[in-house]
Short mmCIF file of C-alpha atoms in Angstrom, two decimals:
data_model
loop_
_atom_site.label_atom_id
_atom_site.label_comp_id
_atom_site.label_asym_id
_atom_site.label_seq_id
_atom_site.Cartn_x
_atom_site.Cartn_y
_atom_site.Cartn_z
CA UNK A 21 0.00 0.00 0.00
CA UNK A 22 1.21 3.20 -1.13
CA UNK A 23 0.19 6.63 0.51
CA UNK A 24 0.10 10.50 -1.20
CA UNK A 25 -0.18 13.21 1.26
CA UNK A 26 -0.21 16.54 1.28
CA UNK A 27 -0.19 19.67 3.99
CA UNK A 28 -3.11 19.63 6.00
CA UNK A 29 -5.13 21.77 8.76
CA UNK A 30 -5.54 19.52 11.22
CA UNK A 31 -8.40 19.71 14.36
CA UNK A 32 -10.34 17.36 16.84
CA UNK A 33 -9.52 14.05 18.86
CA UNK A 34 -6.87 11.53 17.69
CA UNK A 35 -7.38 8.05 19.24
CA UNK A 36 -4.16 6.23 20.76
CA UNK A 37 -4.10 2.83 20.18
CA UNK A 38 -3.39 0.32 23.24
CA UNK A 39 0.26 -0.91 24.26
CA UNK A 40 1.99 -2.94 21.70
CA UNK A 41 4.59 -3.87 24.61
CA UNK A 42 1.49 -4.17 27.19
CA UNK A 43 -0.88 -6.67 24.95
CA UNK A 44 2.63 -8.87 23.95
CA UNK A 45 3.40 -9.71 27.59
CA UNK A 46 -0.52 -9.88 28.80
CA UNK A 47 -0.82 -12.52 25.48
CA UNK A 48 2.12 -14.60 26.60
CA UNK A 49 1.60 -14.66 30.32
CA UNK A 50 -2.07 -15.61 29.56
CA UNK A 51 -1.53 -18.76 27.20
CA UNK A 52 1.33 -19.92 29.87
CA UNK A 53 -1.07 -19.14 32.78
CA UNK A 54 -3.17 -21.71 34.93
CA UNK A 55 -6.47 -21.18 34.43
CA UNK A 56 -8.69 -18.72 31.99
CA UNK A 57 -7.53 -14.79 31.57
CA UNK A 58 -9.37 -11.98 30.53
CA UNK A 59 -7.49 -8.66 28.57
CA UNK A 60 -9.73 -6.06 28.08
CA UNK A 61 -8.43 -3.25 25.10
CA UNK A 62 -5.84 -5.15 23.72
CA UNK A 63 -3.80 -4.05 20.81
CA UNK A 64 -5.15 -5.79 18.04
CA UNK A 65 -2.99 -5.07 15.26
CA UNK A 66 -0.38 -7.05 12.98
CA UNK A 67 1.78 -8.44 15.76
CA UNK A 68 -0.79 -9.32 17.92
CA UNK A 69 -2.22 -10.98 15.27
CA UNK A 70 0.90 -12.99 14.70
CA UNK A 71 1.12 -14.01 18.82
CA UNK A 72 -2.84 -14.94 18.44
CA UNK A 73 -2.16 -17.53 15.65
CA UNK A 74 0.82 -19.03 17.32
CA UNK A 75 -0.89 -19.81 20.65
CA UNK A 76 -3.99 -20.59 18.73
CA UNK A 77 -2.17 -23.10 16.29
CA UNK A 78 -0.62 -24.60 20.36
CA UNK A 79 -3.64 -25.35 21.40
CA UNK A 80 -4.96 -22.30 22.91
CA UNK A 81 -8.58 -20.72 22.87
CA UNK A 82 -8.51 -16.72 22.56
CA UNK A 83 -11.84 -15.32 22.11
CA UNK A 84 -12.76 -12.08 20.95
CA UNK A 85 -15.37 -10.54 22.73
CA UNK A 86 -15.33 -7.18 21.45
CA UNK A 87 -13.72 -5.90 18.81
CA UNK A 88 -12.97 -2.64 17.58
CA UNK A 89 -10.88 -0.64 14.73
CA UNK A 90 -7.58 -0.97 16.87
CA UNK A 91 -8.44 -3.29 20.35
CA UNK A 92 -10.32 -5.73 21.22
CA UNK A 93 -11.68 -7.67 24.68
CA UNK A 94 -10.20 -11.48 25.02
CA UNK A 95 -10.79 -14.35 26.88
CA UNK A 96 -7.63 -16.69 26.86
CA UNK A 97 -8.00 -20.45 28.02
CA UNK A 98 -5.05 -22.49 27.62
CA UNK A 99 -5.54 -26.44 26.47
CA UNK A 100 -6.20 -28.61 29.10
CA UNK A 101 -3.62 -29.49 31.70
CA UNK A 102 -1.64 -26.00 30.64
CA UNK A 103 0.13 -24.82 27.28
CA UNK A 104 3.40 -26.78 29.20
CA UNK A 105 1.42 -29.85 29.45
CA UNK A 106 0.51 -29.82 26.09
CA UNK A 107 3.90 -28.90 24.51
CA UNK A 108 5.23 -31.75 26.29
CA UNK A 109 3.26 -34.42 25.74
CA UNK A 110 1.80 -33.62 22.46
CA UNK A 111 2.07 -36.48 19.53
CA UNK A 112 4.29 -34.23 17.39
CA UNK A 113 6.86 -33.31 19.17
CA UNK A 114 7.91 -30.79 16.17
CA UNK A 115 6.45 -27.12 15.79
CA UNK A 116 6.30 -24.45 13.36
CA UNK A 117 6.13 -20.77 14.54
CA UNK A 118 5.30 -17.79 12.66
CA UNK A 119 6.11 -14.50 13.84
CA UNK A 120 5.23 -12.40 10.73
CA UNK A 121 6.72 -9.20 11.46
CA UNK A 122 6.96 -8.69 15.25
CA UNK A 123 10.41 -8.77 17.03
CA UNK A 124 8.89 -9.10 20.59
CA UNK A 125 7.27 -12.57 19.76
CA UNK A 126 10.42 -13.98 17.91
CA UNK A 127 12.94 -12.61 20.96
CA UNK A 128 10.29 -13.69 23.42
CA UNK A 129 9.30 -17.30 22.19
CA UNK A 130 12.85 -18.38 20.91
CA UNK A 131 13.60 -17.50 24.46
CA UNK A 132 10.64 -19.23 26.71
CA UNK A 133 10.47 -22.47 24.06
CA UNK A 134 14.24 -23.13 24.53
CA UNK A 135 13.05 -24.46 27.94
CA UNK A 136 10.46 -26.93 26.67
CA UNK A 137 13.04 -30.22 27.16
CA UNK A 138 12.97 -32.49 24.45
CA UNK A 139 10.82 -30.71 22.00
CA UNK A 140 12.08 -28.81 18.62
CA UNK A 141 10.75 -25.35 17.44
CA UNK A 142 11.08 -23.83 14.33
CA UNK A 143 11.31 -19.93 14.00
CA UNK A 144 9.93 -17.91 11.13
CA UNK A 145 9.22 -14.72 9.89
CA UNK A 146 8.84 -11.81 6.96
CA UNK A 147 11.31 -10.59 4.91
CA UNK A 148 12.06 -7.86 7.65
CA UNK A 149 11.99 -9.60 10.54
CA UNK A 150 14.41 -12.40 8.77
CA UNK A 151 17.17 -9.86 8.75
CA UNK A 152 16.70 -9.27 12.12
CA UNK A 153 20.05 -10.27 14.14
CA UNK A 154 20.06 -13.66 15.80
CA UNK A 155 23.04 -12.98 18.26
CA UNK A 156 21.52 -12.09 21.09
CA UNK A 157 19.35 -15.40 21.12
CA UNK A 158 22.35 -17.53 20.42
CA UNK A 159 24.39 -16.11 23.01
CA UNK A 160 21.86 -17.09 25.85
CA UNK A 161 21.83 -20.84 23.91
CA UNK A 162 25.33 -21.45 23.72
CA UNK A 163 25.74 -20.70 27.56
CA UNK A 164 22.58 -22.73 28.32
CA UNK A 165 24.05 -25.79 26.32
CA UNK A 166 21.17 -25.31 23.87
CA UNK A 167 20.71 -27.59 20.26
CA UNK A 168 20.34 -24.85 17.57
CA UNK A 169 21.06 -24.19 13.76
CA UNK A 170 20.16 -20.75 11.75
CA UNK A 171 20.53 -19.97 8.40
CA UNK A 172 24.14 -18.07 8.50
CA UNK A 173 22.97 -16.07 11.78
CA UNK A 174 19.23 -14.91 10.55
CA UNK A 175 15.85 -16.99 10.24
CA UNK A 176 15.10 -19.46 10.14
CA UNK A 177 16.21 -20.62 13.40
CA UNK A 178 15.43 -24.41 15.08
CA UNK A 179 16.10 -25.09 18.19
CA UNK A 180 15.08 -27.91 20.69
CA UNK A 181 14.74 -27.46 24.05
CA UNK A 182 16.34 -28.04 27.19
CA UNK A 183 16.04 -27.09 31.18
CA UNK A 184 17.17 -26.61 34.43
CA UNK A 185 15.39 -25.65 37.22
CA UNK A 186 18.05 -22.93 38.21
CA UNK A 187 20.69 -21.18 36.03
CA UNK A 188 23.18 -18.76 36.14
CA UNK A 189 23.86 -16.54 32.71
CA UNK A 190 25.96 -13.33 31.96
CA UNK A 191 24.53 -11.35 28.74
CA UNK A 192 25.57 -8.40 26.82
CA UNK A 193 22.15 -6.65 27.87
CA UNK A 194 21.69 -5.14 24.67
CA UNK A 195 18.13 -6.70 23.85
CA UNK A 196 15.89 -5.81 26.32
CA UNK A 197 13.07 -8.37 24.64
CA UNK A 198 15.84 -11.34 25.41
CA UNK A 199 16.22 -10.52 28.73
CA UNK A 200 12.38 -9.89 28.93
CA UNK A 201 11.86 -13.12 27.67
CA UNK A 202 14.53 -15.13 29.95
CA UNK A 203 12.41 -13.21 32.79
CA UNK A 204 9.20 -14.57 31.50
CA UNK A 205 10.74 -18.17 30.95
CA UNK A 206 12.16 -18.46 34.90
CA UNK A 207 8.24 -17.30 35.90
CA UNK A 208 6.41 -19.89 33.60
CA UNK A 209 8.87 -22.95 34.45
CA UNK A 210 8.97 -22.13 37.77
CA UNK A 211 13.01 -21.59 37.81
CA UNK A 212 15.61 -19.57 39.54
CA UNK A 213 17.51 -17.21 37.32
CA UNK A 214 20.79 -15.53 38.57
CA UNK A 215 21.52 -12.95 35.67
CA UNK A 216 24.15 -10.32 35.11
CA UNK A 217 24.81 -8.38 31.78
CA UNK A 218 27.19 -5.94 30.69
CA UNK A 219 25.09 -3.51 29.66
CA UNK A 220 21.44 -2.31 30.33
CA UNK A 221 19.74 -0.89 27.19
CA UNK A 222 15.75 -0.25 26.80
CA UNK A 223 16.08 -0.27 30.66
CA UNK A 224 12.28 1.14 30.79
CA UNK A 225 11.25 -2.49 29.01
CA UNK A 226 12.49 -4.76 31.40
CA UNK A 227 10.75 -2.95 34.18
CA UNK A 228 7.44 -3.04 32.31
CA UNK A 229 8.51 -7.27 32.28
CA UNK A 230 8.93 -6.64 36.04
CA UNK A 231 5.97 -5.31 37.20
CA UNK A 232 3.73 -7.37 35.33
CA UNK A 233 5.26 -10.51 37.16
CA UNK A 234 4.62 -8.41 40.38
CA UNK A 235 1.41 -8.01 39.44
CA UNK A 236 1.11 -12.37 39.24
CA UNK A 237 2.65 -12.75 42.37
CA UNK A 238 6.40 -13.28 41.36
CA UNK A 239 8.64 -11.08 42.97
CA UNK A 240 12.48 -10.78 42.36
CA UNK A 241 14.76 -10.98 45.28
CA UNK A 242 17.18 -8.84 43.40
CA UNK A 243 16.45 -6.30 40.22
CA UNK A 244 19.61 -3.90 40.26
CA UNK A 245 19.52 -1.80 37.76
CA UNK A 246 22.73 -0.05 38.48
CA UNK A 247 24.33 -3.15 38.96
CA UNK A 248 22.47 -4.76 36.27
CA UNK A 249 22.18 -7.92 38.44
CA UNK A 250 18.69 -9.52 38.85
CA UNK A 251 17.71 -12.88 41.06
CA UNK A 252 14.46 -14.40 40.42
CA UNK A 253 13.42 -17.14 42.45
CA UNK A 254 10.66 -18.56 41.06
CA UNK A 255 10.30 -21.89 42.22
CA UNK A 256 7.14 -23.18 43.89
CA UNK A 257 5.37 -20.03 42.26
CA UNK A 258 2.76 -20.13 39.64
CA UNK A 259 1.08 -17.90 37.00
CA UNK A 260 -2.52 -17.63 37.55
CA UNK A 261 -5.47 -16.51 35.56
CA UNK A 262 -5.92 -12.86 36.00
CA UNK A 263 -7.90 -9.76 34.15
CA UNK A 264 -6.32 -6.69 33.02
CA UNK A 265 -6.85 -3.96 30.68
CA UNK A 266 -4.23 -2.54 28.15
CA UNK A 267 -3.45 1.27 28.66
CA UNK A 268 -2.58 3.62 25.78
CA UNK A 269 0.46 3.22 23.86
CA UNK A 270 3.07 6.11 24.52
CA UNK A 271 5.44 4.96 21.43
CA UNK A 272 2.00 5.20 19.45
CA UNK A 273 1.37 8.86 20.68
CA UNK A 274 4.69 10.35 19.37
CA UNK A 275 3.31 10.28 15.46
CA UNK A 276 0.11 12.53 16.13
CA UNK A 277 2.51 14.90 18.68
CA UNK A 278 4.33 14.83 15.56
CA UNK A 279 1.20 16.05 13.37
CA UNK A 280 0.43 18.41 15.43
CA UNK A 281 4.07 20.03 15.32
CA UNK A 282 4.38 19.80 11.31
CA UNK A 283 0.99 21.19 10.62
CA UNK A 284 1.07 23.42 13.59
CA UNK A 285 -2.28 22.45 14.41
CA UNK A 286 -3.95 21.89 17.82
CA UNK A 287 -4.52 18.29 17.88
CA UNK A 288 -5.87 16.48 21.34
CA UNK A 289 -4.87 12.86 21.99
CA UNK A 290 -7.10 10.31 23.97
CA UNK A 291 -7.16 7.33 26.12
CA UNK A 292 -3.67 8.90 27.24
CA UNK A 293 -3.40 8.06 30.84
CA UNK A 294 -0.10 8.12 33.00
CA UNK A 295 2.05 4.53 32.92
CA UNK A 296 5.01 4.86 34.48
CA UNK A 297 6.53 1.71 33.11
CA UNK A 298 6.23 2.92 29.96
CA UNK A 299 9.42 4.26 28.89
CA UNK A 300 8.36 6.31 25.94
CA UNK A 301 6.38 8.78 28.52
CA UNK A 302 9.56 10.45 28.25
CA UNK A 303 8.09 11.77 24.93
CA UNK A 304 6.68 14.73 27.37
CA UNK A 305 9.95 15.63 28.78
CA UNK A 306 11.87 15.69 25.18
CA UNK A 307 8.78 17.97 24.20
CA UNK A 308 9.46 20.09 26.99
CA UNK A 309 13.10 20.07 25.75
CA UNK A 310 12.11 21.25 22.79
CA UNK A 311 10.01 24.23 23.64
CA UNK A 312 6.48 22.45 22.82
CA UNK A 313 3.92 23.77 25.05
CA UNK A 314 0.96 21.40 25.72
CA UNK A 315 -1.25 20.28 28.49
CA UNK A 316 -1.82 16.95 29.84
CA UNK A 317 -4.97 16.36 31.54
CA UNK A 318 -4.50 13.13 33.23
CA UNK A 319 -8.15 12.90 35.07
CA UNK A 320 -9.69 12.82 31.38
CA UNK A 321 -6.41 10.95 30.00
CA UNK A 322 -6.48 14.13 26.92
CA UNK A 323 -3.38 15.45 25.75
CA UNK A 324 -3.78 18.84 24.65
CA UNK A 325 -0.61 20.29 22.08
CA UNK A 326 -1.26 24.01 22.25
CA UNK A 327 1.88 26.10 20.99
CA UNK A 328 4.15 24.92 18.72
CA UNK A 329 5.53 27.56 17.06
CA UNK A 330 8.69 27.87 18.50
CA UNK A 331 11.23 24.86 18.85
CA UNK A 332 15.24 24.79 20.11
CA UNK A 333 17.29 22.42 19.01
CA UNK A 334 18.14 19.96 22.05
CA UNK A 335 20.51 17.49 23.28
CA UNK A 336 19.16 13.64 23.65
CA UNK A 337 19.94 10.48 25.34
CA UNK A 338 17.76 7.89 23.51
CA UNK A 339 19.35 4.83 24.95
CA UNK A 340 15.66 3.79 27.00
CA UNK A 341 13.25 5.13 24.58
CA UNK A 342 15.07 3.48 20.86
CA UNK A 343 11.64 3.77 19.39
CA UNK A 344 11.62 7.51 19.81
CA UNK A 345 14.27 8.34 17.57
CA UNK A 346 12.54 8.74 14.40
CA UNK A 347 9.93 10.98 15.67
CA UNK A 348 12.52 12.78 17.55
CA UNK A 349 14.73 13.42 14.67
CA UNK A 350 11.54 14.61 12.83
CA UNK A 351 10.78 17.15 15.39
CA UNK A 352 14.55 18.65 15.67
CA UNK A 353 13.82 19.48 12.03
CA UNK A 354 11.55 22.17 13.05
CA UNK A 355 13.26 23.23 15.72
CA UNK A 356 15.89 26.44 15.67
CA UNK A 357 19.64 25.03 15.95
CA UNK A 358 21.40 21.61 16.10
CA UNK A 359 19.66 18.93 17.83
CA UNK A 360 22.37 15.79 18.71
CA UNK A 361 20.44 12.25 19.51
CA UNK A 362 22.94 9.92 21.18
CA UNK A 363 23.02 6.26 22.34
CA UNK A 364 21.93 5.06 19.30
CA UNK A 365 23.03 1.26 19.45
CA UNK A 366 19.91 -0.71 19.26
CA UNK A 367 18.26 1.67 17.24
CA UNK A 368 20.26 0.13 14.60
CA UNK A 369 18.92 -3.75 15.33
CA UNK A 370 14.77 -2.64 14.65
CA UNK A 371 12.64 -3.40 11.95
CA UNK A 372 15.06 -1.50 9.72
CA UNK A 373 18.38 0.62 10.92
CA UNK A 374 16.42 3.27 11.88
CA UNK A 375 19.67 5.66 11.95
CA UNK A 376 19.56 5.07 8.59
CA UNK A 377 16.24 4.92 7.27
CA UNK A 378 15.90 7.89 9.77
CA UNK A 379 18.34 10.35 7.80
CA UNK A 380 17.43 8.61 4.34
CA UNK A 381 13.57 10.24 5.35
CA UNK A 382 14.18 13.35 6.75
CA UNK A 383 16.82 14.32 3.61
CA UNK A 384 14.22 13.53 1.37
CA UNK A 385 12.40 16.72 3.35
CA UNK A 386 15.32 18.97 3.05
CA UNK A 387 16.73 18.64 6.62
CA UNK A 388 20.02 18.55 7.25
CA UNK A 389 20.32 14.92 9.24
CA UNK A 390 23.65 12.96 9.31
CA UNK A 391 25.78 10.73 12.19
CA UNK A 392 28.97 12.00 13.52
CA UNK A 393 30.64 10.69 16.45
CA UNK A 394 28.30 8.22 16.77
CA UNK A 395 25.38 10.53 17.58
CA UNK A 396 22.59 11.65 15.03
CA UNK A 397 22.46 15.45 14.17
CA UNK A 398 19.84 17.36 12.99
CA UNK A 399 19.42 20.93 11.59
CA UNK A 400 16.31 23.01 10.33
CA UNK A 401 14.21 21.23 7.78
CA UNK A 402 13.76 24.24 5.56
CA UNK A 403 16.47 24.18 4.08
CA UNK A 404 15.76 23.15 0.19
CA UNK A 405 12.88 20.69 0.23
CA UNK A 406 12.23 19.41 -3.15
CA UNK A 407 9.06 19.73 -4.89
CA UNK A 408 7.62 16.34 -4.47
CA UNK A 409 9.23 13.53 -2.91
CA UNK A 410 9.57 9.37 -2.57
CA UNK A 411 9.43 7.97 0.70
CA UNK A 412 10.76 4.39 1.39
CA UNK A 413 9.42 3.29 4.61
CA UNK A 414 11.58 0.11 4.79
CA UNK A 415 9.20 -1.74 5.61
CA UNK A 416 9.49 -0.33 9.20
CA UNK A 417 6.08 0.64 10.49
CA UNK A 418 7.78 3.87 12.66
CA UNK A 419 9.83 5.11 9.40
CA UNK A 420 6.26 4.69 8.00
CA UNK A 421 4.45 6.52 10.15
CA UNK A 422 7.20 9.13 10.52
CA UNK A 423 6.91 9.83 7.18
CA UNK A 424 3.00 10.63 7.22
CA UNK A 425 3.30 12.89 10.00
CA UNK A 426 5.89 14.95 8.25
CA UNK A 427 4.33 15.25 4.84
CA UNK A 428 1.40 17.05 6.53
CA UNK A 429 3.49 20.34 6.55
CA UNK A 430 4.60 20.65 2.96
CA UNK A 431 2.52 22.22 0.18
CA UNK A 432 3.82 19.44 -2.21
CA UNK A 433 2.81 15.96 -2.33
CA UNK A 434 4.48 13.01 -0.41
CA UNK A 435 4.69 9.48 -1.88
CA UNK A 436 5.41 7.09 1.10
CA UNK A 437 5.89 3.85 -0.45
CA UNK A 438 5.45 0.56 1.12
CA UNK A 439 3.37 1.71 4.31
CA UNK A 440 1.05 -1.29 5.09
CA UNK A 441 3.18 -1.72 7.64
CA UNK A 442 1.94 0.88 9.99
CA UNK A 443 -0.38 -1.38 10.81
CA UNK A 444 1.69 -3.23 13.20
CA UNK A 445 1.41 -0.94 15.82
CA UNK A 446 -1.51 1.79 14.99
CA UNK A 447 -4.03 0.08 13.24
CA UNK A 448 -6.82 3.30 13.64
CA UNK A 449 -4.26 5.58 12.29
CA UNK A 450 -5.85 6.42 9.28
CA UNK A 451 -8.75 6.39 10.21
CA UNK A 452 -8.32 8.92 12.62
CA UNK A 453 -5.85 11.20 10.15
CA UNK A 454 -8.98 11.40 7.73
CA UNK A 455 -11.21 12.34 10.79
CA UNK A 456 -8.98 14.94 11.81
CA UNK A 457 -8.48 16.87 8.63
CA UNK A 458 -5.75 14.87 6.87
CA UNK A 459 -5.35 14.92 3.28
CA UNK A 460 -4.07 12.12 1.78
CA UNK A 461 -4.75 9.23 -0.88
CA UNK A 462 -4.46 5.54 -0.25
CA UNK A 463 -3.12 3.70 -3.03
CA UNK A 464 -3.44 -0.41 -2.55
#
């Protein structure tokens, strides 16, 4: 699907979608849990899509019980005797797993089904996701003594699983979804995990993995974040059924703050409400940064962007919030002065490179965007923007989206190629653009 778009005057509501990393982690706890779970507004979009079909094809029974443009309420009931029971002691001891285009359920699943002893899983995925590095999951296998093979370090992977009911593993730290996932494995085989990595990146992710184990009744004894040494003893604990609902998606939120700033229009954004385990709340403080003046009314979960006619350039550490940085980089283009975004690493390991496909987008607007030192810099956008323009999203659903938000402030039109994949993460976002005001042509 290909999308024109062209400067627009944009008023009204714009509707955030529900947690991506939220619905992921409530999916997987659910199909491991004992006993029947209910998730009210989860994200139902691409990737939760994917993780619905894999524990479907395992077994379990999810069943929609409302269903809207971009969430839906679910009842999960794992097969009889628990999704463990049935891996186990299932016929075919042999299982293929899709995971489309989502990241989290590849790092999470190649993780947790390297426990199941005796029983072989192959890992697949789309043409993005395949390039997606291995390294991190391999690294936690070799230590572990795991059976493995990949196709020259990318999908897909087989591996067969083994266990132990306690384990001690150093990682790089790098992948917060890993180390996520290792979490979620010691609390669903009842383990004990002593862990210590070298570094701590997406710090904000593994907390969100925290407290929703706190929230099941599985404490750690130790989560040291400055140390970045964790002990979870989970032994003689168990995941139970439980009921939750899914709060707004904070990631999602940064492309209409981003409308709002290119077509200097006073968008509000709903279903907002405060989450402090979500990392990319810090969204608010880099707008603050910037000079953005807007008001967040947290009683009636509105976000209100009122003044945005004046932007500084700004200095930021995107190390916990990686899925930021396009949106970031878009905003410094308005802004007066240099803006430098450092701490790039993982940013490079998404859906695309996104320091890439992040200064192969904004130069197509004009802006000055380029790495040096290791950090990304970015200068005004009006520079010399060409007439019309060519957007490749590469395939990367936040390059995608990035890309719509910033055509809304040029005059000329804006061919973003490719951008089915917004879908992935904010499946109302169209919907919603046209509501508001947008102007733009959908091309299938």
């Amino acid at each position: 699907m290909d999308v024109e778009l062209v400067k627009s005057n944009l008023s009204g509501d714009f509707r955030i979608p529900p947690s991506k990393s939220h619905s992921m982690r409530a999916l997987v706890l659910a199909c491991f849990a004992d006993g029947v779970s209910h998730i009210d507004s989860l994200l139902y979009s691409d990737d939760t899509k994917a993780c619905i079909a894999v524990f479907c094809k395992l077994g379990c029974h999810i069943d929609i019980l409302r269903l809207d443009n971009c969430s839906v309420d679910v009842r999960v009931q794992p097969p009889s005797g628990g999704l463990l029971f049935y891996l186990q002691n299932t016929t075919d001891a042999k299982f293929e797993i899709e995971c489309g285009n989502s990241g989290t359920l590849l790092y999470f699943l190649a993780v947790i089904f390297s426990f199941v002893k005796g029983v072989t899983f192959t890992f697949s995925g789309d043409v993005s996701l395949s390039k997606r590095p291995l390294m991190p999951i391999v690294e936690l296998y070799e230590q572990r003594g795991v059976f493995y093979k990949t196709n020259n370090s990318h999908l897909p992977l087989t591996v067969q699983g083994n266990f132990s009911d306690t384990y001690s593993i150093f990682l790089s730290g790098k992948f917060s979804q890993v180390v996520s996932g290792l979490f979620l494995a010691t609390a669903i085989f009842s383990s004990k995990l002593e862990l210590t990595l070298s570094y701590l990146w997406e710090a904000p992710y593994i907390v969100m993995t925290k407290q929703w184990l706190f929230e099941l009744g599985i404490t750690f004894d130790i989560f040291d974040t400055s140390k970045n040494f964790f002990l979870l003893d989970a032994r003689m604990k168990s995941i139970k059924g439980f009921e939750k609902k899914i709060l707004a998606d904070w990631s999602s939120a940064a492309f209409p703050l981003l409308m709002a700033i290119s077509s200097q229009s006073p968008l509000c954004l709903t279903h907002l409400f405060y989450d402090s385990v979500q990392g990319d709340m810090a969204i608010l403080t880099y707008l603050r940064e910037f000079g953005c003046n807007f008001d967040f009314d947290t009683s009636s979960a509105r976000l209100h962007v009122l003044d945005t006619s004046f932007l500084k350039g700004s200095i930021i550490d995107i190390q916990d919030t990686p899925d930021l940085l396009p949106v970031i980089a878009a905003i410094a283009s308005f802004a007066v002065g240099r803006t430098k975004i450092y701490n790039l690493g993982i940013t490079r390991y998404k859906e695309s490179n996104r320091v890439l496909s992040t200064i192969s987008v904004l130069t197509k607007f004009g802006c000055s965007c380029y790495e040096k030192n290791g950090a990304l810099v970015v200068e005004n956008a009006y520079t010399q923007s060409p007439d019309e323009r060519i957007i490749d999203t590469f395939f990367d659903h936040r390059i995608a989206l990035t890309a719509c938000a910033l055509a809304l402030a040029y005059d000329t039109k804006t061919l973003v190629k490719d951008c089915q994949c917004y879908s992935v993460s904010f499946p109302n976002f169209f919907d919603d653009l046209k509501k508001c005001g947008g102007k733009f042509k959908l091309y299938e």
